Amino acid sequence: MKKLFLISSNAGASEYFFSKEHIKEVYKSNNKLDEIIVEETQYAGHLEKIVNKFLKSNYDDKVIIILGGDGSLNEVVNLCYGKDVTIGLIPTGTGNDFAKNFDYKDFKIEDTFNIIKNPIDLIKINDRYCINVTSLGFDTEVLVSAYDYLEKDKSLGKRAYLKAVRDRVRHLSYNHLTMDLILEDDSKISIENEFLISAICNGGFYGSGFNPAPHAKIDDGIINLVLARKFPKFYLLSLILKYKKGRHQSSPYLDEFRVKKGIISANSDFLANIDGEIFKAKTIKFEILPHALNRAYFR
């Protein structure tokens, strides 16, 4: 097994930090230095160059361990989908939402010595792949605002998202969307309404800790689609607090569907994001790809 430790220089503030030198020293002191390659991104496009070089190598059993956040993870997933490689994550980003699906308590580099491989699902979103959550509406507007704060002051970390929520609460906007869905039991439904939030979930967390789909599992072959319809503004604070903690299921304004695939469309462009990567579209075609990727679990 050959492991590429890929350190993202774009990662934000995190409770985890492991330098290139530290990783090498841990492996060297355990007579395992020949098992690893450690690279740190230096410029735009460097991550892609490093990953592609590793994918083309002659090693029999390839593992990429990303030290970064959801954006770095998404980029690696899109480079590696369909390739014979296993992907692991050490959460050193700002939000680290995908990592919240797992237990990293007391994690240390030595835990990467022995790796368990388990297949997980991906969601195909138009021509890209999503490992965690794709969403549109209010939460993407929050993300845009949070990124603006972080660009000015990277040390804000997760506080940038809280400041962004505060800002966007004052300026709510809804997307008029039409949805054609194929449900878990292969039945079909169509929905048309004004939506504040539409979250297409593989994992359960996004937006630096919001929990839209507390029952989501990344290996069950199902998408959890969470929708927030238009509601009285006085209800907003209560709904946000419940949504943050994953206790919103009883809300009369939120629906959750277990789906295999679907199409979301609008008459004009809307803002959306795939694992935190922002884009614009009039149509999103999505479908679950069961057991599409091998994930590295550390022990």
Coordinates of C-alpha atoms in Angstrom, one line a residue:
M1 CA 0.0 0.0 0.0
K2 CA 1.3 3.5 -0.9
K3 CA -0.3 6.5 0.8
L4 CA -0.2 10.0 -0.5
F5 CA -0.7 12.5 2.3
L6 CA -2.0 15.6 0.5
I7 CA -1.9 18.8 2.6
S8 CA -4.1 21.6 1.3
S9 CA -2.6 25.0 1.8
N10 CA -6.1 26.5 1.3
A11 CA -7.6 24.8 4.4
G12 CA -8.8 27.1 7.1
A13 CA -8.7 27.2 10.9
S14 CA -9.2 23.7 12.5
E15 CA -8.6 21.8 15.7
Y16 CA -6.3 19.5 13.7
F17 CA -3.0 20.5 12.2
F18 CA -0.3 18.1 11.1
S19 CA 2.8 19.4 9.2
K20 CA 4.6 17.6 6.4
E21 CA 7.6 17.2 8.8
H22 CA 5.5 15.7 11.6
I23 CA 3.9 13.1 9.3
K24 CA 7.2 12.0 8.0
E25 CA 8.7 11.8 11.4
V26 CA 5.9 9.7 12.8
Y27 CA 6.2 7.2 9.9
K28 CA 10.0 7.2 10.1
S29 CA 10.1 6.5 13.8
N30 CA 7.9 3.5 13.1
N31 CA 10.0 2.2 10.2
K32 CA 7.2 3.0 7.7
L33 CA 8.6 6.0 5.8
D34 CA 8.7 4.0 2.6
E35 CA 4.9 3.6 2.7
I36 CA 4.2 7.3 2.2
I37 CA 4.5 10.3 -0.1
V38 CA 3.8 13.7 1.5
E39 CA 2.9 16.7 -0.7
E40 CA 1.7 20.2 0.1
T41 CA -0.2 22.3 -2.4
Q42 CA 1.6 25.5 -3.4
Y43 CA -0.5 27.2 -6.1
A44 CA -3.8 27.0 -8.0
G45 CA -4.0 23.7 -9.9
H46 CA -1.2 22.1 -7.9
L47 CA -3.6 19.7 -6.2
E48 CA -4.8 18.3 -9.5
K49 CA -1.2 17.9 -10.7
I50 CA -0.2 16.0 -7.6
V51 CA -3.2 13.7 -7.7
N52 CA -2.9 12.9 -11.4
K53 CA 0.8 12.1 -11.0
F54 CA 0.0 9.7 -8.2
L55 CA -2.9 8.1 -10.1
K56 CA -0.5 7.4 -13.0
S57 CA 2.1 5.8 -10.8
N58 CA 2.8 2.0 -10.8
Y59 CA 1.9 1.4 -7.1
D60 CA -0.5 -1.5 -6.7
D61 CA -2.6 -0.3 -3.8
K62 CA -3.1 3.5 -3.8
V63 CA -4.5 5.6 -0.9
I64 CA -4.9 9.4 -0.9
I65 CA -5.2 10.9 2.5
I66 CA -6.4 14.6 2.3
L67 CA -5.5 17.0 5.0
G68 CA -8.0 19.7 4.1
G69 CA -11.7 20.6 4.1
D70 CA -14.8 19.8 2.2
G71 CA -13.6 21.7 -0.9
S72 CA -10.3 19.8 -1.2
L73 CA -12.1 16.6 -0.6
N74 CA -14.6 17.3 -3.4
E75 CA -11.8 18.2 -5.8
V76 CA -10.0 14.9 -5.1
V77 CA -13.2 12.9 -5.4
N78 CA -13.9 14.4 -8.8
L79 CA -10.4 13.6 -10.0
C80 CA -10.5 10.1 -8.6
Y81 CA -14.0 8.9 -9.4
G82 CA -13.8 5.7 -11.5
K83 CA -10.1 5.2 -10.6
D84 CA -8.6 2.4 -8.6
V85 CA -7.8 4.5 -5.5
T86 CA -9.0 4.8 -1.9
I87 CA -9.6 8.2 -0.4
G88 CA -9.3 9.2 3.3
L89 CA -9.7 12.6 5.1
I90 CA -8.0 14.3 8.0
P91 CA -10.3 17.3 8.6
T92 CA -8.2 20.5 8.6
G93 CA -10.7 22.8 6.9
T94 CA -13.0 25.5 8.3
G95 CA -16.3 23.7 8.3
N96 CA -15.2 20.1 8.1
D97 CA -18.8 19.0 7.5
F98 CA -18.2 15.7 5.8
A99 CA -16.0 14.7 8.7
K100 CA -18.9 15.2 11.1
N101 CA -20.3 11.9 9.8
F102 CA -17.4 10.1 11.6
D103 CA -15.6 10.0 14.9
Y104 CA -12.3 11.8 14.9
K105 CA -12.0 12.0 18.7
D106 CA -8.4 11.7 19.8
F107 CA -7.2 11.2 16.2
K108 CA -3.4 11.0 15.6
I109 CA -1.3 10.3 12.6
E110 CA -0.5 6.8 13.9
D111 CA -4.1 5.9 13.3
T112 CA -3.4 5.9 9.6
F113 CA -1.0 3.0 9.8
N114 CA -3.8 0.5 9.5
I115 CA -6.5 1.4 7.0
I116 CA -10.0 -0.2 6.5
K117 CA -11.6 0.3 3.1
N118 CA -15.3 0.6 2.9
P119 CA -17.4 1.7 -0.1
I120 CA -19.5 4.8 0.1
D121 CA -22.1 6.5 -2.2
L122 CA -21.6 9.6 -4.3
I123 CA -24.3 11.8 -5.8
K124 CA -23.9 12.8 -9.5
I125 CA -24.8 16.5 -9.9
N126 CA -25.1 17.4 -13.6
D127 CA -21.5 16.5 -14.7
R128 CA -19.8 16.6 -11.3
Y129 CA -19.8 14.4 -8.2
C130 CA -20.8 15.2 -4.7
I131 CA -19.6 13.3 -1.6
N132 CA -21.6 15.2 1.1
V133 CA -24.3 17.8 0.3
T134 CA -25.4 19.8 -2.6
S135 CA -27.8 22.7 -1.8
L136 CA -29.4 25.8 -3.2
G137 CA -31.2 28.8 -1.8
F138 CA -30.7 30.4 1.6
D139 CA -27.8 28.2 2.7
T140 CA -25.8 28.9 -0.5
E141 CA -26.3 32.6 0.0
V142 CA -25.0 32.2 3.5
L143 CA -22.0 30.4 2.1
V144 CA -21.2 33.2 -0.3
S145 CA -21.4 35.7 2.6
A146 CA -19.2 33.4 4.8
Y147 CA -16.5 33.1 2.1
D148 CA -16.5 36.9 1.8
Y149 CA -15.8 37.2 5.6
L150 CA -13.1 34.5 5.4
E151 CA -11.4 36.2 2.5
K152 CA -11.1 39.3 4.7
D153 CA -10.1 37.4 7.9
K154 CA -9.3 33.7 7.6
S155 CA -8.9 33.5 11.4
L156 CA -12.7 33.8 11.8
G157 CA -13.1 30.1 11.0
K158 CA -16.6 28.8 11.9
R159 CA -17.6 32.2 13.2
A160 CA -17.8 33.4 9.6
Y161 CA -20.8 31.2 9.0
L162 CA -22.6 32.5 12.0
K163 CA -22.0 36.1 10.9
A164 CA -23.2 35.1 7.4
V165 CA -26.4 33.6 8.8
R166 CA -27.1 36.8 10.7
D167 CA -26.7 38.8 7.5
R168 CA -28.8 36.7 5.3
V169 CA -31.7 36.4 7.8
R170 CA -32.4 40.1 7.1
H171 CA -32.8 39.5 3.3
L172 CA -34.7 36.2 2.7
S173 CA -35.3 35.2 -0.9
Y174 CA -37.1 32.2 -2.2
N175 CA -36.5 30.1 -5.4
H176 CA -39.5 29.0 -7.4
L177 CA -38.6 25.5 -8.3
T178 CA -40.1 22.5 -10.1
M179 CA -38.9 19.1 -9.1
D180 CA -39.4 15.7 -10.7
L181 CA -38.3 12.9 -8.3
I182 CA -37.9 9.1 -8.3
L183 CA -38.4 7.9 -4.8
E184 CA -36.8 5.1 -2.9
D185 CA -39.6 2.7 -4.0
D186 CA -39.3 3.8 -7.6
S187 CA -42.5 5.8 -7.6
K188 CA -42.5 9.2 -9.2
I189 CA -43.7 12.6 -7.8
S190 CA -43.6 16.2 -9.1
I191 CA -43.4 19.2 -6.8
E192 CA -43.7 22.9 -7.6
N193 CA -43.3 25.6 -4.9
E194 CA -41.4 28.5 -3.4
F195 CA -38.4 27.1 -1.5
L196 CA -36.0 28.8 0.9
I197 CA -33.7 25.7 1.1
S198 CA -33.3 22.6 -1.0
A199 CA -30.6 20.2 0.3
I200 CA -29.6 17.1 -1.6
C201 CA -27.9 15.1 1.1
N202 CA -25.5 12.1 1.1
G203 CA -24.0 13.0 4.4
G204 CA -25.9 14.6 7.3
F205 CA -24.1 17.9 7.9
Y206 CA -23.2 21.1 6.0
G207 CA -22.8 24.9 6.5
S208 CA -20.3 24.4 9.3
G209 CA -22.4 22.1 11.5
F210 CA -26.0 22.5 10.3
N211 CA -27.7 19.1 10.4
P212 CA -30.4 19.0 7.6
A213 CA -30.5 15.2 7.3
P214 CA -29.7 13.6 10.7
H215 CA -30.8 10.1 9.4
A216 CA -28.6 10.3 6.2
K217 CA -26.1 7.5 5.7
I218 CA -23.3 7.7 3.1
D219 CA -23.6 4.0 2.2
D220 CA -27.3 3.3 2.0
G221 CA -27.9 4.0 -1.7
I222 CA -30.4 6.7 -1.0
I223 CA -30.4 10.5 -1.2
N224 CA -32.1 12.5 1.6
L225 CA -33.8 15.5 -0.1
V226 CA -34.7 18.2 2.4
L227 CA -36.9 21.1 1.4
A228 CA -38.0 24.2 3.3
R229 CA -41.1 25.8 1.9
K230 CA -42.1 29.5 2.3
F231 CA -43.1 30.3 5.9
P232 CA -43.9 33.3 8.1
K233 CA -40.8 35.2 8.9
F234 CA -41.4 35.2 12.6
Y235 CA -40.9 31.4 12.5
L236 CA -37.4 31.8 11.1
L237 CA -35.2 31.9 14.2
S238 CA -36.9 28.9 15.7
L239 CA -36.5 27.0 12.5
I240 CA -32.8 27.8 12.1
L241 CA -32.1 26.6 15.7
K242 CA -33.9 23.4 15.0
Y243 CA -32.2 23.0 11.7
K244 CA -28.8 23.5 13.3
K245 CA -29.4 20.7 15.7
G246 CA -31.2 18.3 13.3
R247 CA -34.5 18.6 15.2
H248 CA -36.6 20.1 12.4
Q249 CA -38.5 17.0 11.3
S250 CA -41.8 18.0 13.0
S251 CA -41.8 21.4 11.3
P252 CA -44.9 21.9 9.0
Y253 CA -42.7 23.9 6.6
L254 CA -40.0 21.3 6.0
D255 CA -40.3 18.0 4.0
E256 CA -37.8 15.2 3.6
F257 CA -37.9 12.7 0.8
R258 CA -35.8 9.6 0.2
V259 CA -35.0 9.6 -3.4
K260 CA -32.8 7.8 -6.0
K261 CA -32.7 10.6 -8.6
G262 CA -34.4 13.7 -9.7
I263 CA -34.4 17.0 -11.6
I264 CA -34.7 20.5 -10.1
S265 CA -35.4 23.3 -12.5
A266 CA -36.2 27.0 -12.5
N267 CA -36.9 29.7 -15.1
S268 CA -33.8 31.6 -14.2
D269 CA -30.4 30.9 -12.8
F270 CA -30.1 30.1 -9.1
L271 CA -27.1 29.8 -6.8
A272 CA -26.1 26.4 -5.6
N273 CA -23.1 24.6 -4.2
I274 CA -21.6 21.2 -4.3
D275 CA -19.7 20.4 -1.1
G276 CA -19.2 24.1 -0.7
E277 CA -18.1 24.8 -4.3
I278 CA -20.5 27.5 -5.6
F279 CA -22.0 27.5 -9.1
K280 CA -25.1 28.8 -11.0
A281 CA -27.6 26.8 -12.9
K282 CA -31.2 26.7 -14.2
T283 CA -31.4 22.9 -13.9
I284 CA -29.8 20.3 -11.5
K285 CA -30.0 16.7 -12.5
F286 CA -29.0 14.4 -9.7
E287 CA -28.8 10.7 -8.9
I288 CA -27.3 8.4 -6.3
L289 CA -24.3 6.3 -7.3
P290 CA -24.3 3.5 -4.8
H291 CA -20.9 2.3 -3.5
A292 CA -19.1 4.5 -6.0
L293 CA -15.9 5.2 -4.0
N294 CA -13.7 3.4 -1.5
R295 CA -13.2 5.5 1.7
A296 CA -10.3 4.9 4.0
Y297 CA -11.3 4.5 7.7
F298 CA -8.5 4.9 10.2
R299 CA -8.0 2.8 13.3

